Structures are given as C-alpha cells and as structure tokens.
C-alpha cells in the first residue's frame, strides 16, 4: 500500500511527465527510421505495451499514409496478447496477457502477431494472481518465453 501511495503523489506524476517529454526525441527517431525503412521496401517493426501513452504521441503522424512499396500494405498498429505466444509468470507459471502493440507495414508480421487471448486458459491471464490470503500478488518481472511459436 505504501508503494501505491508513493506512485500517486504529485511529485511522481511530475517525474513521469518529465520522463515522457525527455523520451520524445527517441520516439521521433524511431518513427522517422520506420518510415524511411518502409519506404525503401525494408521491414520495420515497432513494439511497445498496448497501454503505453507513447502510442498517443504526435510523433507517429509521420507514418500516416506510409505503405509497403511492393504490397501497398499500410503501416499500422495491431494488438496481440503475449499469453498466446506462451508468456507465463515466472513464479506461478500462470499465463500473462501482456497486451502488446506492434506497428509495421509487413503483412506477414501482422498476420503472425495478430493474436488475442482466446480465453482457453485460466482466468488469471486477465486478472491478478492472488496470494493465499486473497490479496493481489505483484507479478514477477521475469518471464518465461516459448520462442518456438514466434518463429515464422
């Protein structure tokens, strides 16, 4: 509870806003690089949490209307859930949803990555893992990946 109180302080909010502003040049560079590579017929793939505020920044406007010159596939962002690629909590082994945004003009990558949770595994994928006392347990930052299913 103390950590949550610290995260909601005005000082923390100010820090987060300053950090976001500090990262704008990097996001601009990523967007320009993705545009340049795509226009040359190369593959560009941008990945970030689906819920990240970075997706809302104006820096991505340079990608509006960009298409793959061979297939005319538009550069766009799609969502996938990492549980469908085998991501599991390192402590409990339960599936972790991990909603992820992928931006690309590659039709093959969009098809391979466009996988939403099919809800065939336990409910903990969408909710929080609970400790024995019923309180939410913080998920471990360590993850187990099954890379076999990521190969194209």
JSON list of C-alpha atoms in Angstrom, two decimals:
[
{"chain": "A", "resi": 1, "resn": "UNK", "atom": "CA", "xyz": [0.00, 0.00, 0.00]},
{"chain": "A", "resi": 2, "resn": "UNK", "atom": "CA", "xyz": [2.87, 2.36, 0.73]},
{"chain": "A", "resi": 3, "resn": "UNK", "atom": "CA", "xyz": [4.30, 1.92, -2.79]},
{"chain": "A", "resi": 4, "resn": "UNK", "atom": "CA", "xyz": [0.90, 2.70, -4.30]},
{"chain": "A", "resi": 5, "resn": "UNK", "atom": "CA", "xyz": [0.67, 5.88, -2.22]},
{"chain": "A", "resi": 6, "resn": "UNK", "atom": "CA", "xyz": [4.08, 6.96, -3.47]},
{"chain": "A", "resi": 7, "resn": "UNK", "atom": "CA", "xyz": [3.08, 6.38, -7.09]},
{"chain": "A", "resi": 8, "resn": "UNK", "atom": "CA", "xyz": [0.04, 8.63, -6.74]},
{"chain": "A", "resi": 9, "resn": "UNK", "atom": "CA", "xyz": [1.91, 11.63, -5.40]},
{"chain": "A", "resi": 10, "resn": "UNK", "atom": "CA", "xyz": [2.12, 14.86, -7.36]},
{"chain": "A", "resi": 11, "resn": "UNK", "atom": "CA", "xyz": [5.92, 14.53, -7.41]},
{"chain": "A", "resi": 12, "resn": "UNK", "atom": "CA", "xyz": [5.68, 11.13, -9.06]},
{"chain": "A", "resi": 13, "resn": "UNK", "atom": "CA", "xyz": [3.26, 12.45, -11.66]},
{"chain": "A", "resi": 14, "resn": "UNK", "atom": "CA", "xyz": [5.63, 15.32, -12.42]},
{"chain": "A", "resi": 15, "resn": "UNK", "atom": "CA", "xyz": [8.54, 12.90, -12.76]},
{"chain": "A", "resi": 16, "resn": "UNK", "atom": "CA", "xyz": [6.58, 10.70, -15.19]},
{"chain": "A", "resi": 17, "resn": "UNK", "atom": "CA", "xyz": [5.57, 13.70, -17.33]},
{"chain": "A", "resi": 18, "resn": "UNK", "atom": "CA", "xyz": [9.17, 14.94, -17.48]},
{"chain": "A", "resi": 19, "resn": "UNK", "atom": "CA", "xyz": [10.42, 11.47, -18.38]},
{"chain": "A", "resi": 20, "resn": "UNK", "atom": "CA", "xyz": [7.87, 11.18, -21.20]},
{"chain": "A", "resi": 21, "resn": "UNK", "atom": "CA", "xyz": [8.95, 14.57, -22.55]},
{"chain": "A", "resi": 22, "resn": "UNK", "atom": "CA", "xyz": [12.61, 13.52, -22.34]},
{"chain": "A", "resi": 23, "resn": "UNK", "atom": "CA", "xyz": [11.87, 10.44, -24.47]},
{"chain": "A", "resi": 24, "resn": "UNK", "atom": "CA", "xyz": [10.15, 12.31, -27.33]},
{"chain": "A", "resi": 25, "resn": "UNK", "atom": "CA", "xyz": [13.38, 12.70, -29.39]},
{"chain": "A", "resi": 26, "resn": "UNK", "atom": "CA", "xyz": [13.90, 8.92, -29.24]},
{"chain": "A", "resi": 27, "resn": "UNK", "atom": "CA", "xyz": [10.30, 8.29, -30.34]},
{"chain": "A", "resi": 28, "resn": "UNK", "atom": "CA", "xyz": [10.71, 10.78, -33.22]},
{"chain": "A", "resi": 29, "resn": "UNK", "atom": "CA", "xyz": [13.87, 8.96, -34.33]},
{"chain": "A", "resi": 30, "resn": "UNK", "atom": "CA", "xyz": [12.07, 5.58, -34.18]},
{"chain": "A", "resi": 31, "resn": "UNK", "atom": "CA", "xyz": [9.14, 6.92, -36.24]},
{"chain": "A", "resi": 32, "resn": "UNK", "atom": "CA", "xyz": [11.42, 8.54, -38.87]},
{"chain": "A", "resi": 33, "resn": "UNK", "atom": "CA", "xyz": [13.57, 5.40, -39.10]},
{"chain": "A", "resi": 34, "resn": "UNK", "atom": "CA", "xyz": [10.50, 3.17, -39.51]},
{"chain": "A", "resi": 35, "resn": "UNK", "atom": "CA", "xyz": [9.17, 5.48, -42.23]},
{"chain": "A", "resi": 36, "resn": "UNK", "atom": "CA", "xyz": [12.49, 5.53, -44.09]},
{"chain": "A", "resi": 37, "resn": "UNK", "atom": "CA", "xyz": [12.95, 1.76, -43.92]},
{"chain": "A", "resi": 38, "resn": "UNK", "atom": "CA", "xyz": [9.38, 1.04, -45.00]},
{"chain": "A", "resi": 39, "resn": "UNK", "atom": "CA", "xyz": [9.54, 3.44, -47.95]},
{"chain": "A", "resi": 40, "resn": "UNK", "atom": "CA", "xyz": [12.71, 1.62, -49.10]},
{"chain": "A", "resi": 41, "resn": "UNK", "atom": "CA", "xyz": [10.89, -1.71, -49.03]},
{"chain": "A", "resi": 42, "resn": "UNK", "atom": "CA", "xyz": [12.51, -2.88, -45.80]},
{"chain": "A", "resi": 43, "resn": "UNK", "atom": "CA", "xyz": [10.72, -4.27, -42.78]},
{"chain": "A", "resi": 44, "resn": "UNK", "atom": "CA", "xyz": [10.25, -2.06, -39.74]},
{"chain": "A", "resi": 45, "resn": "UNK", "atom": "CA", "xyz": [8.64, -3.34, -36.56]},
{"chain": "A", "resi": 46, "resn": "UNK", "atom": "CA", "xyz": [7.88, -1.20, -33.52]},
{"chain": "A", "resi": 47, "resn": "UNK", "atom": "CA", "xyz": [6.83, -2.89, -30.28]},
{"chain": "A", "resi": 48, "resn": "UNK", "atom": "CA", "xyz": [5.50, -1.38, -27.07]},
{"chain": "A", "resi": 49, "resn": "UNK", "atom": "CA", "xyz": [2.92, -2.08, -24.41]},
{"chain": "A", "resi": 50, "resn": "UNK", "atom": "CA", "xyz": [-0.57, -1.64, -25.86]},
{"chain": "A", "resi": 51, "resn": "UNK", "atom": "CA", "xyz": [-1.45, 0.61, -22.91]},
{"chain": "A", "resi": 52, "resn": "UNK", "atom": "CA", "xyz": [1.63, 2.84, -23.24]},
{"chain": "A", "resi": 53, "resn": "UNK", "atom": "CA", "xyz": [1.00, 6.55, -23.57]},
{"chain": "A", "resi": 54, "resn": "UNK", "atom": "CA", "xyz": [3.80, 6.61, -26.15]},
{"chain": "A", "resi": 55, "resn": "UNK", "atom": "CA", "xyz": [1.31, 5.39, -28.79]},
{"chain": "A", "resi": 56, "resn": "UNK", "atom": "CA", "xyz": [-0.68, 8.61, -28.24]},
{"chain": "A", "resi": 57, "resn": "UNK", "atom": "CA", "xyz": [2.20, 10.95, -29.10]},
{"chain": "A", "resi": 58, "resn": "UNK", "atom": "CA", "xyz": [2.08, 13.03, -32.29]},
{"chain": "A", "resi": 59, "resn": "UNK", "atom": "CA", "xyz": [5.48, 11.67, -33.38]},
{"chain": "A", "resi": 60, "resn": "UNK", "atom": "CA", "xyz": [3.74, 8.76, -35.10]},
{"chain": "A", "resi": 61, "resn": "UNK", "atom": "CA", "xyz": [1.94, 11.11, -37.53]},
{"chain": "A", "resi": 62, "resn": "UNK", "atom": "CA", "xyz": [4.89, 10.82, -39.93]},
{"chain": "A", "resi": 63, "resn": "UNK", "atom": "CA", "xyz": [3.75, 7.23, -40.54]},
{"chain": "A", "resi": 64, "resn": "UNK", "atom": "CA", "xyz": [0.25, 8.21, -41.66]},
{"chain": "A", "resi": 65, "resn": "UNK", "atom": "CA", "xyz": [-0.20, 7.09, -45.25]},
{"chain": "A", "resi": 66, "resn": "UNK", "atom": "CA", "xyz": [3.08, 5.12, -45.36]},
{"chain": "A", "resi": 67, "resn": "UNK", "atom": "CA", "xyz": [2.73, 1.84, -47.22]},
{"chain": "A", "resi": 68, "resn": "UNK", "atom": "CA", "xyz": [4.98, -1.00, -48.22]},
{"chain": "A", "resi": 69, "resn": "UNK", "atom": "CA", "xyz": [6.03, -0.10, -51.81]},
{"chain": "A", "resi": 70, "resn": "UNK", "atom": "CA", "xyz": [5.73, -3.71, -53.01]},
{"chain": "A", "resi": 71, "resn": "UNK", "atom": "CA", "xyz": [2.44, -4.75, -51.42]},
{"chain": "A", "resi": 72, "resn": "UNK", "atom": "CA", "xyz": [0.81, -1.38, -50.66]},
{"chain": "A", "resi": 73, "resn": "UNK", "atom": "CA", "xyz": [0.13, -2.72, -47.16]},
{"chain": "A", "resi": 74, "resn": "UNK", "atom": "CA", "xyz": [-0.39, 0.23, -44.79]},
{"chain": "A", "resi": 75, "resn": "UNK", "atom": "CA", "xyz": [1.84, 0.93, -41.82]},
{"chain": "A", "resi": 76, "resn": "UNK", "atom": "CA", "xyz": [-0.44, 0.33, -38.86]},
{"chain": "A", "resi": 77, "resn": "UNK", "atom": "CA", "xyz": [-0.51, -0.79, -35.25]},
{"chain": "A", "resi": 78, "resn": "UNK", "atom": "CA", "xyz": [-2.09, -4.09, -34.25]},
{"chain": "A", "resi": 79, "resn": "UNK", "atom": "CA", "xyz": [-2.58, -5.66, -30.83]},
{"chain": "A", "resi": 80, "resn": "UNK", "atom": "CA", "xyz": [-1.54, -9.07, -29.60]},
{"chain": "A", "resi": 81, "resn": "UNK", "atom": "CA", "xyz": [-1.65, -10.80, -26.24]},
{"chain": "A", "resi": 82, "resn": "UNK", "atom": "CA", "xyz": [1.60, -12.40, -25.13]},
{"chain": "A", "resi": 83, "resn": "UNK", "atom": "CA", "xyz": [-0.21, -15.32, -23.48]},
{"chain": "A", "resi": 84, "resn": "UNK", "atom": "CA", "xyz": [-0.90, -16.60, -27.00]},
{"chain": "A", "resi": 85, "resn": "UNK", "atom": "CA", "xyz": [2.85, -16.86, -27.57]},
{"chain": "A", "resi": 86, "resn": "UNK", "atom": "CA", "xyz": [3.42, -18.74, -24.31]},
{"chain": "A", "resi": 87, "resn": "UNK", "atom": "CA", "xyz": [4.33, -15.96, -21.89]},
{"chain": "A", "resi": 88, "resn": "UNK", "atom": "CA", "xyz": [4.00, -17.16, -18.30]},
{"chain": "A", "resi": 89, "resn": "UNK", "atom": "CA", "xyz": [4.56, -15.66, -14.88]},
{"chain": "A", "resi": 90, "resn": "UNK", "atom": "CA", "xyz": [7.94, -16.93, -13.67]},
{"chain": "A", "resi": 91, "resn": "UNK", "atom": "CA", "xyz": [6.69, -17.56, -10.14]},
{"chain": "A", "resi": 92, "resn": "UNK", "atom": "CA", "xyz": [3.26, -19.11, -10.67]},
{"chain": "A", "resi": 93, "resn": "UNK", "atom": "CA", "xyz": [3.52, -20.44, -14.22]},
{"chain": "A", "resi": 94, "resn": "UNK", "atom": "CA", "xyz": [0.16, -18.82, -15.00]},
{"chain": "A", "resi": 95, "resn": "UNK", "atom": "CA", "xyz": [-0.38, -17.16, -18.40]},
{"chain": "A", "resi": 96, "resn": "UNK", "atom": "CA", "xyz": [0.36, -13.43, -18.58]},
{"chain": "A", "resi": 97, "resn": "UNK", "atom": "CA", "xyz": [-1.75, -11.48, -21.04]},
{"chain": "A", "resi": 98, "resn": "UNK", "atom": "CA", "xyz": [0.82, -8.78, -21.78]},
{"chain": "A", "resi": 99, "resn": "UNK", "atom": "CA", "xyz": [-1.19, -6.74, -24.30]},
{"chain": "A", "resi": 100, "resn": "UNK", "atom": "CA", "xyz": [1.34, -5.51, -26.85]},
{"chain": "A", "resi": 101, "resn": "UNK", "atom": "CA", "xyz": [1.14, -3.10, -29.75]},
{"chain": "A", "resi": 102, "resn": "UNK", "atom": "CA", "xyz": [3.08, -3.92, -32.91]},
{"chain": "A", "resi": 103, "resn": "UNK", "atom": "CA", "xyz": [3.41, -1.33, -35.67]},
{"chain": "A", "resi": 104, "resn": "UNK", "atom": "CA", "xyz": [4.55, -2.42, -39.13]},
{"chain": "A", "resi": 105, "resn": "UNK", "atom": "CA", "xyz": [3.64, -2.46, -42.81]},
{"chain": "A", "resi": 106, "resn": "UNK", "atom": "CA", "xyz": [4.60, -6.12, -43.14]},
{"chain": "A", "resi": 107, "resn": "UNK", "atom": "CA", "xyz": [1.51, -8.19, -43.91]},
{"chain": "A", "resi": 108, "resn": "UNK", "atom": "CA", "xyz": [3.25, -11.39, -42.79]},
{"chain": "A", "resi": 109, "resn": "UNK", "atom": "CA", "xyz": [4.25, -9.91, -39.43]},
{"chain": "A", "resi": 110, "resn": "UNK", "atom": "CA", "xyz": [0.75, -8.55, -38.87]},
{"chain": "A", "resi": 111, "resn": "UNK", "atom": "CA", "xyz": [-0.72, -11.98, -39.57]},
{"chain": "A", "resi": 112, "resn": "UNK", "atom": "CA", "xyz": [1.78, -13.74, -37.29]},
{"chain": "A", "resi": 113, "resn": "UNK", "atom": "CA", "xyz": [1.43, -11.27, -34.42]},
{"chain": "A", "resi": 114, "resn": "UNK", "atom": "CA", "xyz": [-2.30, -10.52, -34.52]},
{"chain": "A", "resi": 115, "resn": "UNK", "atom": "CA", "xyz": [-3.30, -12.98, -31.80]},
{"chain": "A", "resi": 116, "resn": "UNK", "atom": "CA", "xyz": [-5.68, -12.04, -28.99]},
{"chain": "A", "resi": 117, "resn": "UNK", "atom": "CA", "xyz": [-6.23, -14.10, -25.87]},
{"chain": "A", "resi": 118, "resn": "UNK", "atom": "CA", "xyz": [-8.55, -16.97, -26.78]},
{"chain": "A", "resi": 119, "resn": "UNK", "atom": "CA", "xyz": [-9.55, -17.44, -23.11]},
{"chain": "A", "resi": 120, "resn": "UNK", "atom": "CA", "xyz": [-8.79, -21.17, -23.20]},
{"chain": "A", "resi": 121, "resn": "UNK", "atom": "CA", "xyz": [-6.50, -20.92, -20.17]},
{"chain": "A", "resi": 122, "resn": "UNK", "atom": "CA", "xyz": [-7.14, -19.86, -16.60]},
{"chain": "A", "resi": 123, "resn": "UNK", "atom": "CA", "xyz": [-8.81, -16.59, -15.64]},
{"chain": "A", "resi": 124, "resn": "UNK", "atom": "CA", "xyz": [-5.56, -15.31, -14.12]},
{"chain": "A", "resi": 125, "resn": "UNK", "atom": "CA", "xyz": [-4.48, -14.28, -17.60]},
{"chain": "A", "resi": 126, "resn": "UNK", "atom": "CA", "xyz": [-6.78, -11.27, -17.48]},
{"chain": "A", "resi": 127, "resn": "UNK", "atom": "CA", "xyz": [-6.80, -10.68, -13.73]},
{"chain": "A", "resi": 128, "resn": "UNK", "atom": "CA", "xyz": [-4.28, -10.59, -10.97]},
{"chain": "A", "resi": 129, "resn": "UNK", "atom": "CA", "xyz": [-2.69, -13.60, -9.39]},
{"chain": "A", "resi": 130, "resn": "UNK", "atom": "CA", "xyz": [-3.82, -13.84, -5.75]},
{"chain": "A", "resi": 131, "resn": "UNK", "atom": "CA", "xyz": [-1.73, -14.87, -2.77]},
{"chain": "A", "resi": 132, "resn": "UNK", "atom": "CA", "xyz": [-3.08, -17.45, -0.33]},
{"chain": "A", "resi": 133, "resn": "UNK", "atom": "CA", "xyz": [-4.57, -14.64, 1.77]},
{"chain": "A", "resi": 134, "resn": "UNK", "atom": "CA", "xyz": [-6.60, -13.40, -1.24]},
{"chain": "A", "resi": 135, "resn": "UNK", "atom": "CA", "xyz": [-4.54, -10.22, -1.72]},
{"chain": "A", "resi": 136, "resn": "UNK", "atom": "CA", "xyz": [-3.16, -9.32, -5.17]},
{"chain": "A", "resi": 137, "resn": "UNK", "atom": "CA", "xyz": [0.36, -10.53, -5.76]},
{"chain": "A", "resi": 138, "resn": "UNK", "atom": "CA", "xyz": [2.77, -8.39, -7.76]},
{"chain": "A", "resi": 139, "resn": "UNK", "atom": "CA", "xyz": [3.76, -10.31, -10.86]},
{"chain": "A", "resi": 140, "resn": "UNK", "atom": "CA", "xyz": [7.39, -11.08, -11.30]},
{"chain": "A", "resi": 141, "resn": "UNK", "atom": "CA", "xyz": [9.18, -9.10, -13.98]},
{"chain": "A", "resi": 142, "resn": "UNK", "atom": "CA", "xyz": [10.94, -12.27, -15.07]},
{"chain": "A", "resi": 143, "resn": "UNK", "atom": "CA", "xyz": [9.07, -14.10, -17.80]},
{"chain": "A", "resi": 144, "resn": "UNK", "atom": "CA", "xyz": [9.35, -17.49, -19.43]},
{"chain": "A", "resi": 145, "resn": "UNK", "atom": "CA", "xyz": [9.12, -17.37, -23.20]},
{"chain": "A", "resi": 146, "resn": "UNK", "atom": "CA", "xyz": [8.41, -20.17, -25.62]},
{"chain": "A", "resi": 147, "resn": "UNK", "atom": "CA", "xyz": [10.15, -18.82, -28.71]},
{"chain": "A", "resi": 148, "resn": "UNK", "atom": "CA", "xyz": [9.18, -21.76, -30.91]},
{"chain": "A", "resi": 149, "resn": "UNK", "atom": "CA", "xyz": [5.81, -20.24, -31.61]},
{"chain": "A", "resi": 150, "resn": "UNK", "atom": "CA", "xyz": [7.37, -16.89, -32.55]},
{"chain": "A", "resi": 151, "resn": "UNK", "atom": "CA", "xyz": [9.32, -18.32, -35.48]},
{"chain": "A", "resi": 152, "resn": "UNK", "atom": "CA", "xyz": [7.86, -17.62, -38.90]}
]
